[in-house]
PDB file of C-alpha atoms in Angstrom:
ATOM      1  CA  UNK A   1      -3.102 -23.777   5.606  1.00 66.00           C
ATOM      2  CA  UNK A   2      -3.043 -27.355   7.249  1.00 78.00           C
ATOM      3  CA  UNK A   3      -0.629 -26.929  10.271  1.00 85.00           C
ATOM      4  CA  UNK A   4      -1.002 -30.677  11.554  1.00 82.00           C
ATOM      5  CA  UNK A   5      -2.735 -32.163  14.347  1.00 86.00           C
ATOM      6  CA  UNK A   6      -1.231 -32.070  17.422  1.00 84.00           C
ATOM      7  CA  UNK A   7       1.767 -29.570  15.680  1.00 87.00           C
ATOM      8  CA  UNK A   8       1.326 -26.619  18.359  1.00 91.00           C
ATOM      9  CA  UNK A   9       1.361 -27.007  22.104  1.00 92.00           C
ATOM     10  CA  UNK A  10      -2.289 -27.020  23.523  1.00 92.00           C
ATOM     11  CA  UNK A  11      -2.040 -23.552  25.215  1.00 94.00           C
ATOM     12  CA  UNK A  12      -1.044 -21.900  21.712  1.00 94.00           C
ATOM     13  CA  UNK A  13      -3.570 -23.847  20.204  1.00 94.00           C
ATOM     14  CA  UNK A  14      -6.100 -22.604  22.102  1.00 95.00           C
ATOM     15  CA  UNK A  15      -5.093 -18.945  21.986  1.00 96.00           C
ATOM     16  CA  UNK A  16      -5.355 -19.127  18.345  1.00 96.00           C
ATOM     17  CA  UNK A  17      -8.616 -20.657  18.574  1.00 96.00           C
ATOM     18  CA  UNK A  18     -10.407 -18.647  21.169  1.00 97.00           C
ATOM     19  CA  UNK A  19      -9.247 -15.515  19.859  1.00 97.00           C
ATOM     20  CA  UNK A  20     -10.853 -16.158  16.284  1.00 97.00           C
ATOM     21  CA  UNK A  21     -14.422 -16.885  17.778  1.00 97.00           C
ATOM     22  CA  UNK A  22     -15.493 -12.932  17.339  1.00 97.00           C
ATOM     23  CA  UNK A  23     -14.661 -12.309  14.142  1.00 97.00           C
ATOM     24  CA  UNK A  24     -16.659 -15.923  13.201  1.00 97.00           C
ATOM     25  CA  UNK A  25     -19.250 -14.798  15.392  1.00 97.00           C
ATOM     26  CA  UNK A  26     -19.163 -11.591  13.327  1.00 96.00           C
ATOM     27  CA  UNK A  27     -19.522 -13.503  10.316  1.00 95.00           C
ATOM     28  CA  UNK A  28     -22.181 -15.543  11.031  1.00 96.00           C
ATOM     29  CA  UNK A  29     -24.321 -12.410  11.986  1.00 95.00           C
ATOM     30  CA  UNK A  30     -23.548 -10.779   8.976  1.00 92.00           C
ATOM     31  CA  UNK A  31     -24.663 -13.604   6.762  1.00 93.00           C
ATOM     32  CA  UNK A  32     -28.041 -13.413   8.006  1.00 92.00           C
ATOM     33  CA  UNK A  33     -28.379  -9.763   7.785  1.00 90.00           C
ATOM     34  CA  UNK A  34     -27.272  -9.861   4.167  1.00 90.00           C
ATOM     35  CA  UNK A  35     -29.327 -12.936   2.968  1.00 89.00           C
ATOM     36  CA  UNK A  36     -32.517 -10.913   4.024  1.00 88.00           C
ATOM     37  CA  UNK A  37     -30.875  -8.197   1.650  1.00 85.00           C
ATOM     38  CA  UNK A  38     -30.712 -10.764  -1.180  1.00 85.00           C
ATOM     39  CA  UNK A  39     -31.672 -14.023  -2.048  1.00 84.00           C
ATOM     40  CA  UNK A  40     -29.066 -15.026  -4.318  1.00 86.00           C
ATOM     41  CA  UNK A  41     -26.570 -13.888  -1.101  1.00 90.00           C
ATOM     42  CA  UNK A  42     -26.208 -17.273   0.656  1.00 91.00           C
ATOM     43  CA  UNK A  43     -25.601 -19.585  -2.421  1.00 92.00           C
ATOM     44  CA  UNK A  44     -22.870 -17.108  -3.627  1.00 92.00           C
ATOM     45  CA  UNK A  45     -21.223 -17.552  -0.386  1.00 94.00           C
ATOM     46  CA  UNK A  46     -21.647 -21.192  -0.371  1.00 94.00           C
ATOM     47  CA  UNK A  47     -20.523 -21.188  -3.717  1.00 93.00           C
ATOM     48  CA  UNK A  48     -17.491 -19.406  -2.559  1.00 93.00           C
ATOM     49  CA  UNK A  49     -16.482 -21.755   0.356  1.00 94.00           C
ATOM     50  CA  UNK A  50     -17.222 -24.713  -2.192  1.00 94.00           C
ATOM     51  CA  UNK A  51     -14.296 -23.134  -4.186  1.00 93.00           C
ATOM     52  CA  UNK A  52     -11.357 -22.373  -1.271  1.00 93.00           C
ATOM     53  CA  UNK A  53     -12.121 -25.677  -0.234  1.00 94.00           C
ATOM     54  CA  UNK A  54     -11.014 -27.474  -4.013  1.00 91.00           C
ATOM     55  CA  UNK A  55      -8.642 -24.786  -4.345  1.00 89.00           C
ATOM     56  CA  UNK A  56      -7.429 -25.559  -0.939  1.00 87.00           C
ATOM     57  CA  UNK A  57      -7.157 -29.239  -1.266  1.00 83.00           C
ATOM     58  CA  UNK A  58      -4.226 -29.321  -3.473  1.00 74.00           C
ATOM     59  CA  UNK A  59      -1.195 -29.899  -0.891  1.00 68.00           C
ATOM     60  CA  UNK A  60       2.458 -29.586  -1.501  1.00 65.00           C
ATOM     61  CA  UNK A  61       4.013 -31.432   1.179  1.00 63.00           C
ATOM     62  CA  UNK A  62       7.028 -28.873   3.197  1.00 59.00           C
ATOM     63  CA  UNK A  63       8.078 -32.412   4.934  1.00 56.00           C
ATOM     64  CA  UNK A  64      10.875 -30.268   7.360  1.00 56.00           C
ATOM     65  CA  UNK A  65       7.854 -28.180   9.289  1.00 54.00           C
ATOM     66  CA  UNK A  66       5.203 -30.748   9.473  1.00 53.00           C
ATOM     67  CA  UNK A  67       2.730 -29.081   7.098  1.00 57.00           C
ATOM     68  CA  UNK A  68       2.746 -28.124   3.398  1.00 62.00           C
ATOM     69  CA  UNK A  69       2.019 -25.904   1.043  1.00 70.00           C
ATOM     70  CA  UNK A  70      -1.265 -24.949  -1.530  1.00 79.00           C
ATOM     71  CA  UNK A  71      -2.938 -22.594  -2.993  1.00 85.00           C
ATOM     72  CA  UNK A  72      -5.733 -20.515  -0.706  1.00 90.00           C
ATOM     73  CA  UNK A  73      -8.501 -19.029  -2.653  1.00 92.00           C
ATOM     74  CA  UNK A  74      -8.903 -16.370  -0.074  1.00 94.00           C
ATOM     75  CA  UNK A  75      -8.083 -13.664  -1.575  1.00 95.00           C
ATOM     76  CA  UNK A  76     -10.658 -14.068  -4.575  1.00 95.00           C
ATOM     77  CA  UNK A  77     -12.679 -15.032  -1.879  1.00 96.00           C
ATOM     78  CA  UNK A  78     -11.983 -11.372  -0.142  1.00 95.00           C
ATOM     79  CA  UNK A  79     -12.595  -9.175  -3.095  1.00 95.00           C
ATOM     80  CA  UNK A  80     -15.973 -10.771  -3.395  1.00 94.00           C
ATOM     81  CA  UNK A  81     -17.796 -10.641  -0.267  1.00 94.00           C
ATOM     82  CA  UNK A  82     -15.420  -8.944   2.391  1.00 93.00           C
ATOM     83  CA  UNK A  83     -12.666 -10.278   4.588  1.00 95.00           C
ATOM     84  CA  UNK A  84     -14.950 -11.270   7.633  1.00 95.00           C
ATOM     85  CA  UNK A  85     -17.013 -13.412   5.551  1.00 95.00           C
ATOM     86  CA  UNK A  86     -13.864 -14.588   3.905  1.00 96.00           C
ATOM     87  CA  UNK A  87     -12.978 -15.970   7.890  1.00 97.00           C
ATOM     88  CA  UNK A  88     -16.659 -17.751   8.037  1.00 96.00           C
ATOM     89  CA  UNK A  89     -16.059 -19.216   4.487  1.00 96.00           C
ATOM     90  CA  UNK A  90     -12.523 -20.349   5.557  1.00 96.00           C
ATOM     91  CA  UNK A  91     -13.612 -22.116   8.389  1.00 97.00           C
ATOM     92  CA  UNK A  92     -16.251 -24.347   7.026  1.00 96.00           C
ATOM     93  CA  UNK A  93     -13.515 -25.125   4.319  1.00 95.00           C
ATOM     94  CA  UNK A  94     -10.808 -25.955   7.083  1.00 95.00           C
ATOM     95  CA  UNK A  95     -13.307 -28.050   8.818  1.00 95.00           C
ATOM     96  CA  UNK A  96     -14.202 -30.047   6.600  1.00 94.00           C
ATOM     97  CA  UNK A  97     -11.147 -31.018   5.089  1.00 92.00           C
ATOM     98  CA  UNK A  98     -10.226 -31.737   8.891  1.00 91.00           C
ATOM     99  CA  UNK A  99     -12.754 -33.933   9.390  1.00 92.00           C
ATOM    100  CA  UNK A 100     -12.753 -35.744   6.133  1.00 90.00           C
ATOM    101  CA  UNK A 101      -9.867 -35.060   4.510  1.00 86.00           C
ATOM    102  CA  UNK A 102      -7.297 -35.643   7.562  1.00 81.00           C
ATOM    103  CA  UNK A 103      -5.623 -32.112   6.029  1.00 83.00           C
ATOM    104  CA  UNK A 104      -4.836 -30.011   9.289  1.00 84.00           C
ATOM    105  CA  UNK A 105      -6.343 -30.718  12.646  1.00 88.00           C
ATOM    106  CA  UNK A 106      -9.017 -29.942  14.578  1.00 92.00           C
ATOM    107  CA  UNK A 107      -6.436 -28.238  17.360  1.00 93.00           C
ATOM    108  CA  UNK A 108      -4.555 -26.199  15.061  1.00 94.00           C
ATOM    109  CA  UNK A 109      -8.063 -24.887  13.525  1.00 96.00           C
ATOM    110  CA  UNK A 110      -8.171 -21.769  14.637  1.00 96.00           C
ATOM    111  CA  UNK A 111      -4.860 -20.934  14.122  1.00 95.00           C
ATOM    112  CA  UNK A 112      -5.230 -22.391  10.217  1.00 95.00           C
ATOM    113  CA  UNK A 113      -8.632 -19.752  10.053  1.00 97.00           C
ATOM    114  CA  UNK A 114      -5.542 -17.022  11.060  1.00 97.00           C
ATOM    115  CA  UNK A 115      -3.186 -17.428   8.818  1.00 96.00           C
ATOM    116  CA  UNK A 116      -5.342 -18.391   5.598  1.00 95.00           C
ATOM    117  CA  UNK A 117      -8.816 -16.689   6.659  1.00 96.00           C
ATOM    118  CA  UNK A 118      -7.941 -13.556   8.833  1.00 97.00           C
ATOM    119  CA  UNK A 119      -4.265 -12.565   7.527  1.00 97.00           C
ATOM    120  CA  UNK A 120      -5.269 -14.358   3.846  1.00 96.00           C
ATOM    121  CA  UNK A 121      -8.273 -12.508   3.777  1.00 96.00           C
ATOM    122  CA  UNK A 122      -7.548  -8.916   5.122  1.00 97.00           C
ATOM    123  CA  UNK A 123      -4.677  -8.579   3.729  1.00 97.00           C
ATOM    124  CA  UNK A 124      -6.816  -9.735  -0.235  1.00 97.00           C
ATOM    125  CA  UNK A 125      -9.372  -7.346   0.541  1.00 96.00           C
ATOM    126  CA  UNK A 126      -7.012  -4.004   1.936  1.00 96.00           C
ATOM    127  CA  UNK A 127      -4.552  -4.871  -1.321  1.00 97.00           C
ATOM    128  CA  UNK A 128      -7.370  -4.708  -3.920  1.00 96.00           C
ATOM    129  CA  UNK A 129      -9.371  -1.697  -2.967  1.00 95.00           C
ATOM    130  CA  UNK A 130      -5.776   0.314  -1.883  1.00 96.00           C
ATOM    131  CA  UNK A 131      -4.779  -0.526  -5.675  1.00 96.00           C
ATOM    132  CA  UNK A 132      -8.297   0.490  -6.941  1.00 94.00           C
ATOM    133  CA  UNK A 133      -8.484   3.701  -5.485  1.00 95.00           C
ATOM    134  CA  UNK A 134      -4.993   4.458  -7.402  1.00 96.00           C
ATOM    135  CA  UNK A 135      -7.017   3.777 -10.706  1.00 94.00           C
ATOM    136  CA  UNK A 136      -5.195   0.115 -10.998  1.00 96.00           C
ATOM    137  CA  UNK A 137      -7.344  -2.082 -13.457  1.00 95.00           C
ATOM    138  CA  UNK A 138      -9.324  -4.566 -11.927  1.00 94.00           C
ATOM    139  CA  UNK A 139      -7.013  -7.256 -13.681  1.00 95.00           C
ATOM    140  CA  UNK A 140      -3.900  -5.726 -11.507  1.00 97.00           C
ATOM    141  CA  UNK A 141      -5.714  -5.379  -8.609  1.00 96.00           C
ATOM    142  CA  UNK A 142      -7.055  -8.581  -8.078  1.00 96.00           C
ATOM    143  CA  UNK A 143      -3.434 -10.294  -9.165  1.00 98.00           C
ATOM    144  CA  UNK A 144      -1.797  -8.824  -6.509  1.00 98.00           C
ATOM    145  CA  UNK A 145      -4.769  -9.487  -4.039  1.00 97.00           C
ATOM    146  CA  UNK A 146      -4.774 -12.958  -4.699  1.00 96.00           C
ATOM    147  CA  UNK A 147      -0.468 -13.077  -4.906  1.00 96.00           C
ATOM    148  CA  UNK A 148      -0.181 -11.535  -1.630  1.00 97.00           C
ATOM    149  CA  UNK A 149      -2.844 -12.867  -0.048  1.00 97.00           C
ATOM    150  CA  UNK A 150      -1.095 -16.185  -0.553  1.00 94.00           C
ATOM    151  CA  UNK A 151       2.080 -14.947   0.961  1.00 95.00           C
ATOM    152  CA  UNK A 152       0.873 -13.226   3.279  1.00 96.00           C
ATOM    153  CA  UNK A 153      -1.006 -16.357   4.660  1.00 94.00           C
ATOM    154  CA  UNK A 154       2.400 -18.607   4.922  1.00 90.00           C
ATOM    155  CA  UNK A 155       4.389 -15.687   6.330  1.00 94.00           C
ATOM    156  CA  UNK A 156       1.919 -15.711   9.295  1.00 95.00           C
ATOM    157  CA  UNK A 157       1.771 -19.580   9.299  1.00 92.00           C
ATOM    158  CA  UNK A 158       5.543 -18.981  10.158  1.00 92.00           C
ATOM    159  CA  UNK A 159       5.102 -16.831  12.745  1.00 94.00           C
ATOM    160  CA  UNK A 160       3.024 -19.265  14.515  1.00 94.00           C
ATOM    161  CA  UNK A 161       5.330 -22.102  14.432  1.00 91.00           C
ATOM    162  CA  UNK A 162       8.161 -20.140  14.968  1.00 93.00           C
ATOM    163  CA  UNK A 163       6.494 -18.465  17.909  1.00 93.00           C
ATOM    164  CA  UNK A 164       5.220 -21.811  19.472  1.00 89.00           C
ATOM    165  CA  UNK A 165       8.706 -23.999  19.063  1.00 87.00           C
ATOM    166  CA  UNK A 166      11.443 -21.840  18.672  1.00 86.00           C
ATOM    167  CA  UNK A 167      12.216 -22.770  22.109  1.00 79.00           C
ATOM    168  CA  UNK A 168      15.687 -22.238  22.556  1.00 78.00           C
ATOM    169  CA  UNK A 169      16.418 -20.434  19.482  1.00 86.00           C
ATOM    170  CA  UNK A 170      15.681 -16.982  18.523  1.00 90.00           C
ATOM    171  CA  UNK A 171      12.560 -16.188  17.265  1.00 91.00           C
ATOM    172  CA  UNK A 172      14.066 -13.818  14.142  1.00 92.00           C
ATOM    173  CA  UNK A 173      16.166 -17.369  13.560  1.00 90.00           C
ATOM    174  CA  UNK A 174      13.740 -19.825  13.715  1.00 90.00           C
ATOM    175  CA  UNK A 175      11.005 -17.685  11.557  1.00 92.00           C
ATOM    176  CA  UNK A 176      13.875 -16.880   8.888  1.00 93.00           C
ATOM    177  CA  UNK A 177      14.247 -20.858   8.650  1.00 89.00           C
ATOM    178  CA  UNK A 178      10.557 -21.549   7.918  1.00 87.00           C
ATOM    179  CA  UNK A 179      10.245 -18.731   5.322  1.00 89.00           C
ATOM    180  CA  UNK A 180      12.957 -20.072   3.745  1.00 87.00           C
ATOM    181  CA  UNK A 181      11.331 -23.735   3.749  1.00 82.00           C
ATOM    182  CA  UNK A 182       7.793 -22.231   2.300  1.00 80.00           C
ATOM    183  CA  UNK A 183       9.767 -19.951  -0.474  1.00 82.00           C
ATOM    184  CA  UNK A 184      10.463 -22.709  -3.352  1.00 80.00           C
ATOM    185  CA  UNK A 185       7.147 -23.632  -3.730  1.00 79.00           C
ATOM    186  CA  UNK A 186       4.925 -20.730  -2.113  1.00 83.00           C
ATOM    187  CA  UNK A 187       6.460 -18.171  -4.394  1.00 86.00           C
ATOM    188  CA  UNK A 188       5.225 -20.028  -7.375  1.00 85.00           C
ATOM    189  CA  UNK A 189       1.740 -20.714  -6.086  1.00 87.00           C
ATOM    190  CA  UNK A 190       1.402 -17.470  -5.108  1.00 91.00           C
ATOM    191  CA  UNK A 191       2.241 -16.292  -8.790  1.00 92.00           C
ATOM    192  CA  UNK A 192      -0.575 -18.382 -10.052  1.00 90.00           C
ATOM    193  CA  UNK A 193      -3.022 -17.873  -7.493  1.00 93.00           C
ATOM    194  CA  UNK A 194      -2.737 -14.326  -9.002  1.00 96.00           C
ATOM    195  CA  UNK A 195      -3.579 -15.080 -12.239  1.00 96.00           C
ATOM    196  CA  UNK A 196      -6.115 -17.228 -11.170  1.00 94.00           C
ATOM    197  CA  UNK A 197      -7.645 -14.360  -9.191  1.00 96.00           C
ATOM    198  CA  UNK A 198      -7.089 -11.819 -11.707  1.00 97.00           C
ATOM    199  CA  UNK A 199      -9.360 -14.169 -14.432  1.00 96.00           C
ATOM    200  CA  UNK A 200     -11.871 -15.367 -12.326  1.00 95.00           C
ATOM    201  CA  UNK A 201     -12.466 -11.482 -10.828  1.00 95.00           C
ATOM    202  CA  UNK A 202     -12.317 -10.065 -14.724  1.00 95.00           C
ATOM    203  CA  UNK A 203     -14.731 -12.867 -16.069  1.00 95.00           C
ATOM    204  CA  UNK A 204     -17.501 -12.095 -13.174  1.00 92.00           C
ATOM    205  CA  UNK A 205     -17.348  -8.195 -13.768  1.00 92.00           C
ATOM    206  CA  UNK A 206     -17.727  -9.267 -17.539  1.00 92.00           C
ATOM    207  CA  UNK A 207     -20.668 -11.461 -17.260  1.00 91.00           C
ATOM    208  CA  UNK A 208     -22.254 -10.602 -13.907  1.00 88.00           C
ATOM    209  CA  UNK A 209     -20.841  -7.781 -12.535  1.00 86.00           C
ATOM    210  CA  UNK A 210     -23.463  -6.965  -9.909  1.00 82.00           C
ATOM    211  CA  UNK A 211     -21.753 -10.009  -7.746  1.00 83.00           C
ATOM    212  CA  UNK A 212     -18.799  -7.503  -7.003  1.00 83.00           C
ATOM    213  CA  UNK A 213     -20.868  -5.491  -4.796  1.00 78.00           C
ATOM    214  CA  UNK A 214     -21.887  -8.585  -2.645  1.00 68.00           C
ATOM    215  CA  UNK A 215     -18.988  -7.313   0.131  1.00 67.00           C
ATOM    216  CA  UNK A 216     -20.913  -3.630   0.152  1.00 57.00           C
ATOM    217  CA  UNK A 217     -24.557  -5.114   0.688  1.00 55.00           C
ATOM    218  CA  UNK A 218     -25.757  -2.980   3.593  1.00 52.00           C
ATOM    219  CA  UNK A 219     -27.014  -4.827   6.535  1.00 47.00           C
ATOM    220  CA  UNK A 220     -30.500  -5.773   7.123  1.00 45.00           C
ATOM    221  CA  UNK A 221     -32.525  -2.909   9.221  1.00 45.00           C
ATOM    222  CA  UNK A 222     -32.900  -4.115  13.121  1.00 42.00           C
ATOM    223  CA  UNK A 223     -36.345  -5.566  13.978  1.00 40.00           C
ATOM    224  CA  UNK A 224     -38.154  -3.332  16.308  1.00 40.00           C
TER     225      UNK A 224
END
């Protein structure tokens, strides 16, 4: 999500932002336990925040909320190494593109990480394994990870415009509007990020399947 520079007021801005810096925090310490676990650990992840950020860098202008709409990458993201590191991946992604790329800003950067990293990613990660523990093929389960973890990402990026500039308005009113605005183009994207999911999930448990147990590595043991 690129919710535009300046978009929120600086209070909301900075809630978003501040309240992010645990679970980043989290991430970052959970990187370096599992790259002493594995070797091959930190390139997958780089690898991984390589891809959200191409897949993430296709924009489809939304022109009536100031921002627009793409695909996220997060949930594929999720299924692979977990939803925190999903949030650390998302915000190198988000940052860069912010600083190069003029797509978002860097005030509304923590509450992009929210919707496309925390929400996006969560939400990925809880769909997959809930469907996998009902015996859904991996196929199905990582279609509708990917689908709703899409959604799910511009559904919150509604709630925090609506809850930042409804102003006068009621919130239920002003959040109905910006669904509405993201629906003729999100629904489609979030079709295809599905399938895109699905077939990049299905090829890696084909051809190396021991990368879908990168988001189980168990942390490093604590140095005495």
């Amino acid at each position: 999500m690129h919710l535009a520079e300046g978009l929120l007021p600086f209070g909301w801005a900075a809630g978003w932002t501040l309240s992010v810096l645990p679970l980043l925090a989290l991430g970052v310490t959970r990187l370096r336990q599992r790259m002493a676990q594995s070797p091959l650990y930190s390139p997958f992840v780089a690898m991984l925040a390589a891809a959200v950020f191409v897949v993430s860098c296709m924009p489809v202008p939304v022109p009536i909320i100031g921002t627009c709409s793409h695909p996220c990458g997060t949930g594929l993201a999720a299924v692979l190494i977990g939803p925190v590191m999903t949030v650390l991946v998302t915000f190198v992604a988000l940052l860069l593109q912010a600083l190069f790329l003029a797509h978002g800003g860097l005030t509304t950067l923590g509450a992009d990480i929210w919707s496309m990293g925390v929400v996006g990613g969560f939400v990925g990660y809880g769909v997959f394994h809930a469907l996998r523990s009902v015996r859904a093929s991996l196929g199905v389960a990582a279609f509708a990870a990917g689908m709703l973890s899409d959604w799910a990402t511009y559904a919150m990026t509604s709630f925090e415009l609506a809850s930042a500039l409804h102003g006068a308005q009621p919130l239920g009113s002003t959040l109905g509007t910006l669904l509405l605005s993201f629906l003729p183009t999100q629904l489609p994207l979030g079709l295809l990020e599905g399938a895109f999911t699905a077939g990049a999930v299905v090829f890696i448990s084909r051809r190396r399947p021991a990368l879908l147990k990168f988001h189980a590595l168990p942390a490093a043991p604590a140095t005495p």
